[in-house]
Short mmCIF file of C-alpha atoms and ligand atoms in Angstrom, two decimals:
data_model
loop_
_atom_site.label_atom_id
_atom_site.label_comp_id
_atom_site.label_asym_id
_atom_site.label_seq_id
_atom_site.Cartn_x
_atom_site.Cartn_y
_atom_site.Cartn_z
CA MET A 1 0.00 0.00 0.00
CA THR A 2 1.27 3.53 -0.83
CA GLN A 3 2.05 5.36 2.40
CA GLN A 4 -0.05 8.52 2.89
CA ILE A 5 1.81 11.39 4.60
CA GLY A 6 0.26 14.54 6.03
CA ILE A 7 2.35 17.68 6.60
CA LEU A 8 1.62 20.94 8.40
CA THR A 9 3.51 24.02 9.53
CA ALA A 10 2.68 25.50 12.92
CA GLY A 11 3.81 28.37 15.15
CA GLY A 12 5.72 31.45 14.03
CA ASP A 13 6.78 31.26 10.41
CA SER A 14 10.46 31.24 9.51
CA PRO A 15 12.68 31.17 6.45
CA GLY A 16 13.33 27.57 5.44
CA LEU A 17 9.82 26.23 6.00
CA ASN A 18 9.20 25.88 2.26
CA ALA A 19 12.63 24.31 1.81
CA ALA A 20 11.67 21.74 4.44
CA ILE A 21 8.26 21.08 2.84
CA ARG A 22 10.08 20.59 -0.46
CA GLY A 23 12.64 18.24 1.15
CA VAL A 24 9.91 16.08 2.67
CA GLY A 25 7.75 16.13 -0.44
CA LYS A 26 10.40 15.39 -3.04
CA ALA A 27 11.96 12.60 -0.98
CA ALA A 28 8.62 11.05 0.00
CA MET A 29 6.91 11.29 -3.40
CA GLY A 30 9.90 11.17 -5.74
CA HIS A 31 12.23 8.73 -3.99
CA TYR A 32 9.83 6.63 -1.92
CA LYS A 33 6.67 6.89 -4.12
CA MET A 34 4.59 7.90 -1.09
CA HIS A 35 1.64 10.31 -1.29
CA VAL A 36 1.90 13.63 0.58
CA ILE A 37 -0.99 15.93 1.48
CA GLY A 38 -0.61 19.37 3.03
CA PHE A 39 -2.86 20.75 5.78
CA ARG A 40 -3.32 24.48 5.87
CA ASP A 41 -2.61 26.87 8.76
CA GLY A 42 -1.15 24.44 11.25
CA PHE A 43 -3.32 22.30 13.52
CA ARG A 44 -6.36 24.47 12.73
CA GLY A 45 -6.38 23.30 9.12
CA LEU A 46 -6.06 19.69 10.24
CA MET A 47 -9.01 20.21 12.61
CA GLU A 48 -11.07 21.76 9.78
CA ASN A 49 -9.74 19.25 7.22
CA ARG A 50 -8.51 22.04 4.94
CA THR A 51 -5.97 20.35 2.68
CA MET A 52 -3.61 21.33 -0.14
CA SER A 53 -2.35 18.97 -2.81
CA LEU A 54 1.45 18.91 -3.06
CA ASP A 55 1.91 16.58 -6.02
CA GLY A 56 1.04 18.93 -8.85
CA GLY A 57 4.14 21.04 -9.11
CA GLN A 58 3.43 22.98 -5.90
CA LEU A 59 6.94 22.10 -4.69
CA SER A 60 8.66 23.77 -7.63
CA GLY A 61 10.33 27.10 -6.98
CA ILE A 62 9.70 27.15 -3.23
CA LEU A 63 13.21 26.29 -2.01
CA THR A 64 14.11 29.98 -2.03
CA THR A 65 10.86 31.52 -0.84
CA GLY A 66 10.20 32.70 2.69
CA GLY A 67 7.15 31.87 4.76
CA THR A 68 5.12 28.68 4.22
CA ILE A 69 2.95 27.77 1.22
CA LEU A 70 0.66 25.92 3.66
CA GLY A 71 0.10 28.89 5.94
CA THR A 72 0.49 28.55 9.71
CA SER A 73 -1.17 29.35 13.02
CA ARG A 74 -0.40 29.11 16.69
CA ASP A 75 -3.62 27.18 17.41
CA LYS A 76 -3.28 24.15 19.68
CA PRO A 77 -5.38 20.96 19.24
CA HIS A 78 -6.47 20.94 22.90
CA ARG A 79 -7.09 24.70 23.20
CA MET A 80 -8.54 25.71 19.82
CA PRO A 81 -10.49 28.96 19.45
CA VAL A 82 -13.84 27.90 17.92
CA GLY A 83 -16.85 30.22 17.73
CA GLY A 84 -15.52 32.51 20.44
CA LYS A 85 -14.78 29.63 22.80
CA ILE A 86 -11.56 27.70 23.54
CA LEU A 87 -12.33 24.03 22.87
CA ASP A 88 -10.43 20.75 22.95
CA MET A 89 -10.53 19.69 19.30
CA THR A 90 -8.10 16.79 19.61
CA ASP A 91 -10.75 14.20 18.72
CA ALA A 92 -11.63 16.08 15.51
CA ILE A 93 -7.96 16.09 14.58
CA VAL A 94 -7.60 12.38 15.33
CA GLY A 95 -10.69 11.74 13.23
CA ASN A 96 -9.38 13.70 10.24
CA TYR A 97 -6.02 11.96 10.53
CA HIS A 98 -7.77 8.61 10.09
CA ASP A 99 -10.32 9.87 7.53
CA ASN A 100 -7.36 10.91 5.36
CA HIS A 101 -5.84 7.45 5.90
CA LEU A 102 -2.58 8.98 7.10
CA ASP A 103 0.34 6.71 7.94
CA CYS A 104 2.21 9.63 9.46
CA LEU A 105 1.75 13.36 10.21
CA ILE A 106 4.83 15.59 9.88
CA CYS A 107 4.67 18.79 11.95
CA LEU A 108 7.15 21.57 11.19
CA GLY A 109 7.41 23.83 14.22
CA GLY A 110 9.12 24.92 17.40
CA GLY A 111 8.66 24.15 21.08
CA GLY A 112 4.89 24.57 21.11
CA THR A 113 4.49 22.31 18.09
CA LEU A 114 6.61 19.65 19.80
CA ARG A 115 4.20 19.64 22.76
CA ASN A 116 1.18 19.45 20.47
CA ALA A 117 2.73 16.62 18.44
CA LEU A 118 3.45 14.67 21.63
CA ARG A 119 -0.21 14.99 22.65
CA LEU A 120 -1.23 13.52 19.28
CA LYS A 121 1.32 10.72 19.69
CA GLN A 122 -0.27 9.95 23.04
CA LYS A 123 -3.60 9.68 21.19
CA GLY A 124 -2.04 6.96 19.02
CA LEU A 125 -1.11 8.99 15.93
CA ASN A 126 2.18 8.47 14.08
CA VAL A 127 3.90 11.87 14.19
CA ILE A 128 7.32 13.25 13.30
CA THR A 129 8.45 16.85 13.92
CA LEU A 130 11.13 19.01 12.31
CA PRO A 131 12.74 21.73 14.50
CA LYS A 132 11.82 25.12 13.09
CA THR A 133 12.24 28.55 14.69
CA ILE A 134 14.39 31.63 14.33
CA ASP A 135 14.86 31.45 18.14
CA ASN A 136 17.03 28.30 18.02
CA ASP A 137 15.51 27.35 21.40
CA VAL A 138 14.33 23.81 20.59
CA PHE A 139 15.82 21.29 23.02
CA GLY A 140 17.55 18.21 21.62
CA THR A 141 18.81 19.61 18.32
CA ASP A 142 22.03 21.50 17.61
CA ILE A 143 20.18 24.09 15.59
CA THR A 144 16.77 24.89 14.09
CA PHE A 145 16.14 26.04 10.57
CA GLY A 146 15.29 29.73 10.38
CA PHE A 147 17.97 30.68 12.92
CA ASP A 148 20.83 31.17 10.44
CA THR A 149 18.76 33.42 8.20
CA ALA A 150 17.52 35.55 11.10
CA LEU A 151 21.09 35.76 12.37
CA GLY A 152 22.15 37.22 9.02
CA ILE A 153 19.30 39.74 9.00
CA ALA A 154 20.00 40.92 12.56
CA THR A 155 23.74 41.10 11.93
CA GLU A 156 23.29 43.20 8.82
CA ALA A 157 21.01 45.52 10.80
CA ILE A 158 23.66 45.97 13.49
CA ASP A 159 26.29 46.67 10.80
CA ARG A 160 24.06 49.44 9.45
CA LEU A 161 23.36 50.86 12.90
CA HIS A 162 27.08 51.18 13.68
CA SER A 163 27.59 53.91 11.07
CA THR A 164 24.71 56.10 12.25
CA ALA A 165 25.59 55.63 15.93
CA HIS A 166 29.19 56.65 15.16
CA SER A 167 28.14 59.68 13.10
CA HIS A 168 25.77 61.02 15.76
CA HIS A 169 27.75 59.93 18.86
CA ARG A 170 24.66 58.00 19.98
CA ILE A 171 23.63 54.85 21.80
CA ILE A 172 21.54 52.64 19.54
CA VAL A 173 19.53 49.97 21.32
CA VAL A 174 18.48 47.24 18.88
CA GLU A 175 15.80 44.80 20.02
CA ILE A 176 16.22 41.31 18.61
CA MET A 177 13.72 38.45 18.66
CA GLY A 178 14.28 35.10 20.38
CA HIS A 179 11.31 34.77 22.74
CA ARG A 180 12.70 33.26 25.98
CA ALA A 181 16.22 32.54 24.65
CA GLY A 182 19.14 34.77 23.79
CA TRP A 183 20.72 32.84 20.90
CA LEU A 184 19.74 35.34 18.21
CA ALA A 185 20.80 38.44 20.16
CA LEU A 186 24.02 36.75 21.28
CA GLY A 187 24.97 35.55 17.80
CA ALA A 188 24.09 38.80 16.02
CA GLY A 189 25.69 40.82 18.81
CA ILE A 190 28.98 38.98 18.37
CA ALA A 191 28.83 38.95 14.57
CA GLY A 192 27.86 42.63 14.48
CA GLY A 193 30.39 43.72 17.11
CA ALA A 194 27.80 45.06 19.55
CA ASP A 195 29.36 46.72 22.59
CA VAL A 196 26.66 45.42 24.93
CA ILE A 197 24.66 42.21 24.57
CA LEU A 198 21.69 41.64 26.88
CA ILE A 199 20.09 38.20 26.93
CA PRO A 200 17.38 36.53 29.08
CA GLU A 201 19.90 34.08 30.54
CA ILE A 202 22.06 36.80 32.11
CA LEU A 203 20.20 39.23 34.37
CA TYR A 204 21.48 42.74 33.79
CA ASP A 205 21.65 45.99 35.73
CA VAL A 206 20.98 49.16 33.76
CA ALA A 207 23.63 50.93 35.86
CA SER A 208 26.27 48.41 34.70
CA VAL A 209 25.26 48.92 31.08
CA ALA A 210 25.49 52.71 31.49
CA GLU A 211 28.94 52.41 33.06
CA ALA A 212 30.19 50.28 30.16
CA ILE A 213 28.95 52.94 27.74
CA ARG A 214 30.51 55.76 29.78
CA GLU A 215 33.79 53.82 29.83
CA ARG A 216 33.76 53.67 26.02
CA ALA A 217 33.07 57.42 25.86
CA ARG A 218 35.99 58.11 28.23
CA GLY A 219 38.12 56.02 25.86
CA GLY A 220 37.18 58.27 22.94
CA LYS A 221 34.23 56.26 21.61
CA PRO A 222 31.09 58.25 22.51
CA PHE A 223 28.78 55.80 20.71
CA SER A 224 27.61 52.28 21.50
CA ILE A 225 25.46 49.51 20.09
CA VAL A 226 23.32 47.66 22.64
CA ALA A 227 21.92 44.38 21.25
CA VAL A 228 19.04 43.39 23.52
CA ALA A 229 17.07 40.17 23.28
CA GLU A 230 13.32 40.78 23.53
CA GLY A 231 13.17 38.46 26.54
CA ALA A 232 16.14 39.96 28.42
CA ASN A 233 15.41 41.14 31.97
CA SER A 234 16.96 43.80 34.15
CA LEU A 235 16.98 43.59 37.92
CA GLN A 236 14.02 45.97 37.90
CA ASP A 237 12.14 43.90 35.29
CA LEU A 238 12.63 40.78 37.41
CA ALA A 239 10.87 42.40 40.33
CA ALA A 240 7.97 43.36 38.06
CA LEU A 241 7.93 39.82 36.53
CA ASP A 242 7.76 38.22 39.99
CA ALA A 243 4.84 40.45 40.90
CA ALA A 244 3.09 39.61 37.60
CA SER A 245 3.70 35.85 37.91
CA LYS A 246 2.20 35.79 41.40
CA LYS A 247 -0.97 37.27 39.89
CA LYS A 248 -1.19 34.79 36.97
CA SER A 249 -0.07 31.64 38.85
CA LYS A 250 -3.31 29.85 37.93
CA ARG A 251 -2.80 30.19 34.12
CA LYS A 252 -1.72 26.88 32.46
CA ALA A 253 2.07 26.62 31.92
CA ASP A 254 1.67 25.99 28.21
CA ASP A 255 -0.26 29.16 27.51
CA THR A 256 2.69 30.49 25.53
CA GLU A 257 0.85 33.40 23.90
CA ALA A 258 0.02 34.90 27.28
CA ASP A 259 3.51 34.12 28.62
CA ALA A 260 5.11 35.66 25.51
CA ALA A 261 3.01 38.78 25.93
CA GLU A 262 4.09 39.13 29.57
CA LEU A 263 7.74 38.36 28.87
CA ILE A 264 7.94 40.87 26.07
CA TYR A 265 6.74 43.95 27.93
CA ALA A 266 5.52 46.55 25.47
CA GLY A 267 7.92 49.48 25.67
CA ARG A 268 10.54 47.77 27.85
CA THR A 269 13.42 48.40 25.45
CA LEU A 270 12.28 51.98 24.84
CA ARG A 271 12.47 52.53 28.59
CA LEU A 272 15.99 51.04 28.55
CA ALA A 273 17.08 53.50 25.82
CA GLN A 274 15.61 56.41 27.80
CA GLN A 275 17.32 55.26 31.02
CA LEU A 276 20.68 54.96 29.23
CA GLU A 277 20.33 58.42 27.73
CA LYS A 278 19.70 59.83 31.20
CA LEU A 279 22.56 57.90 32.83
CA THR A 280 25.20 58.57 30.17
CA GLY A 281 24.30 61.97 28.74
CA LEU A 282 24.49 60.47 25.23
CA GLU A 283 21.48 60.55 22.94
CA ALA A 284 19.85 57.15 22.60
CA ARG A 285 17.63 55.68 19.91
CA LEU A 286 15.77 52.36 19.65
CA THR A 287 15.41 50.06 16.64
CA ILE A 288 13.07 47.06 16.96
CA LEU A 289 13.86 44.52 14.22
CA GLY A 290 10.68 42.53 14.84
CA HIS A 291 9.33 40.42 12.02
CA LEU A 292 12.02 41.51 9.58
CA GLN A 293 13.94 38.62 11.18
CA ARG A 294 11.24 36.16 10.09
CA GLY A 295 10.88 37.19 6.45
CA GLY A 296 12.45 36.69 3.10
CA THR A 297 14.50 34.07 1.38
CA PRO A 298 16.32 31.50 3.56
CA SER A 299 20.11 31.53 3.74
CA ALA A 300 22.05 28.78 1.99
CA ALA A 301 22.75 27.16 5.35
CA ASP A 302 19.05 27.08 6.20
CA ARG A 303 18.18 25.65 2.79
CA ILE A 304 20.71 22.85 3.33
CA LEU A 305 19.55 22.20 6.91
CA ALA A 306 15.85 22.21 5.98
CA THR A 307 16.47 19.87 3.06
CA ARG A 308 18.54 17.48 5.23
CA LEU A 309 15.89 17.38 7.94
CA GLY A 310 13.04 17.01 5.44
CA THR A 311 14.61 14.11 3.56
CA ALA A 312 15.59 12.46 6.86
CA ALA A 313 11.93 12.57 7.88
CA ALA A 314 11.00 10.69 4.70
CA ASP A 315 13.72 8.12 5.45
CA LEU A 316 12.27 7.56 8.93
CA ILE A 317 8.74 7.15 7.57
CA ALA A 318 9.99 4.57 5.08
CA LYS A 319 11.33 2.66 8.11
CA LYS A 320 8.06 3.29 10.02
CA HIS A 321 10.07 5.06 12.72
CA TYR A 322 7.58 7.48 14.25
CA GLY A 323 7.15 9.50 17.42
CA VAL A 324 10.37 11.48 17.07
CA MET A 325 11.81 14.88 16.21
CA VAL A 326 14.44 14.84 13.44
CA ALA A 327 17.32 16.58 15.21
CA ALA A 328 20.42 18.12 13.64
CA LYS A 329 23.55 16.65 15.25
CA GLY A 330 26.74 17.97 13.64
CA GLU A 331 26.67 16.89 10.01
CA GLU A 332 24.17 14.13 10.85
CA THR A 333 20.48 14.01 11.68
CA ARG A 334 19.21 11.91 14.56
CA PRO A 335 15.71 10.87 15.69
CA VAL A 336 15.02 12.19 19.20
CA LYS A 337 11.95 10.88 21.05
CA LEU A 338 9.30 13.58 21.36
CA GLU A 339 9.11 12.86 25.10
CA ALA A 340 12.80 13.81 25.43
CA ALA A 341 12.45 17.21 23.76
CA ALA A 342 8.88 18.45 24.34
CA GLY A 343 8.31 20.94 27.10
CA LYS A 344 11.97 21.95 27.34
CA VAL A 345 13.56 25.20 26.11
CA LYS A 346 17.18 25.29 24.98
CA THR A 347 18.57 28.47 26.52
CA VAL A 348 22.07 29.96 26.42
CA PRO A 349 24.30 28.57 29.20
CA PRO A 350 25.88 31.66 30.86
CA ASP A 351 29.30 29.99 30.38
CA HIS A 352 28.65 29.12 26.72
CA PRO A 353 31.77 29.54 24.50
CA TRP A 354 30.03 32.33 22.59
CA VAL A 355 29.51 34.26 25.85
CA LEU A 356 33.11 33.71 26.95
CA SER A 357 34.47 34.84 23.57
CA ALA A 358 32.32 37.97 23.63
CA ARG A 359 33.56 38.84 27.10
CA ARG A 360 37.17 38.34 25.91
CA VAL A 361 36.70 41.02 23.24
CA GLY A 362 35.30 43.42 25.84
CA THR A 363 31.56 43.01 25.29
CA SER A 364 29.47 43.92 28.32
CA PHE A 365 26.54 41.67 29.36
CA GLY A 366 25.34 44.24 31.90
CA ASP A 367 26.09 41.94 34.81
O1 F6P B 1 9.07 32.13 17.92
C1 F6P B 1 9.44 33.00 16.90
C2 F6P B 1 9.07 34.41 17.26
O2 F6P B 1 9.46 35.26 16.22
C3 F6P B 1 9.69 34.90 18.56
O3 F6P B 1 11.05 35.25 18.39
C4 F6P B 1 8.79 36.06 18.87
O4 F6P B 1 8.80 36.40 20.24
C5 F6P B 1 7.42 35.52 18.45
O5 F6P B 1 7.67 34.55 17.45
C6 F6P B 1 6.50 36.56 17.90
O6 F6P B 1 5.24 35.92 17.71
P1 F6P B 1 4.16 36.51 16.67
O7 F6P B 1 4.72 36.34 15.29
O8 F6P B 1 2.96 35.62 16.90
O9 F6P B 1 3.95 37.93 17.03
#
């Protein structure tokens, strides 16, 4: 019997998603003669049985395009907004999986998608995930596709901000995505030569950041680039976060939208720029890179990674090896049990080699 494969993309989009869809599709249909059907807009499309054929040339020309031809959403099977209510639609999803005679469902996504895929595995479905996110915070894999492209975008932005900061003798605070992890800000900060890098994993003190900037000015460099991860916290923020978390202690742990909203305080980085201007006497400006880091064509590295992971997923399906995430391990890929990766976030160890190298070249982490 021809194996029937379903594929969906869920969570925040990222460059490389279409390259991964192409990798899965070409290997499954071309090499293994399987049939692949796309579900639109993440788990919502699977719940509504909204499908997209992928065997009529839809995979041509998508290796280099950003976003996802399937569309995506952050909707979760067990907490799906339906008609103004939040309902558990897992049974509808399980039903559509079987009605489409799927042998396996491939879910391309980050940490939230891993958790949702594990729930479906526990309902008896054959699932495989591919680690996608610009945040690079998926546990169990060396890297996620989307990260390298976003790193390039953020680095180029920092390069551009250097010249205007230098010309105007200013502090430029640049907010970089990454949700609860600092990989993107750390990598772009190093690659772009930021003078200060602030990440969630290293609590910072605004006074220390200001002193580092004043020190540069005393040394004849009255301008600084501060690369700040959107989830980074100052001592003051931590106090506010503690107060907020006491209030919301009843909310379910996996309510990531609400957590993300609380972690990424609106205006937090603008307040940081204003505080630094006051403490240093230098003008300060803020640039928020936002969704620029999620758009456009994937880098060559992400195209290679996404293709490797996608074809490895097809190989696993051919061997009927389900219930795993296809992880990148060095030059290899390795199946990691969903139970081993779901629910965990890969954050930057404060003694990570990247952090140590940055400190060696004089970068301040505000601690
Ligand atoms: O997870 C990827 C990401 O871009 C995070 O870095 C960011 O915090 C979040 O998504 C933004 O979510 P949304 O696109 O739903 O606003």
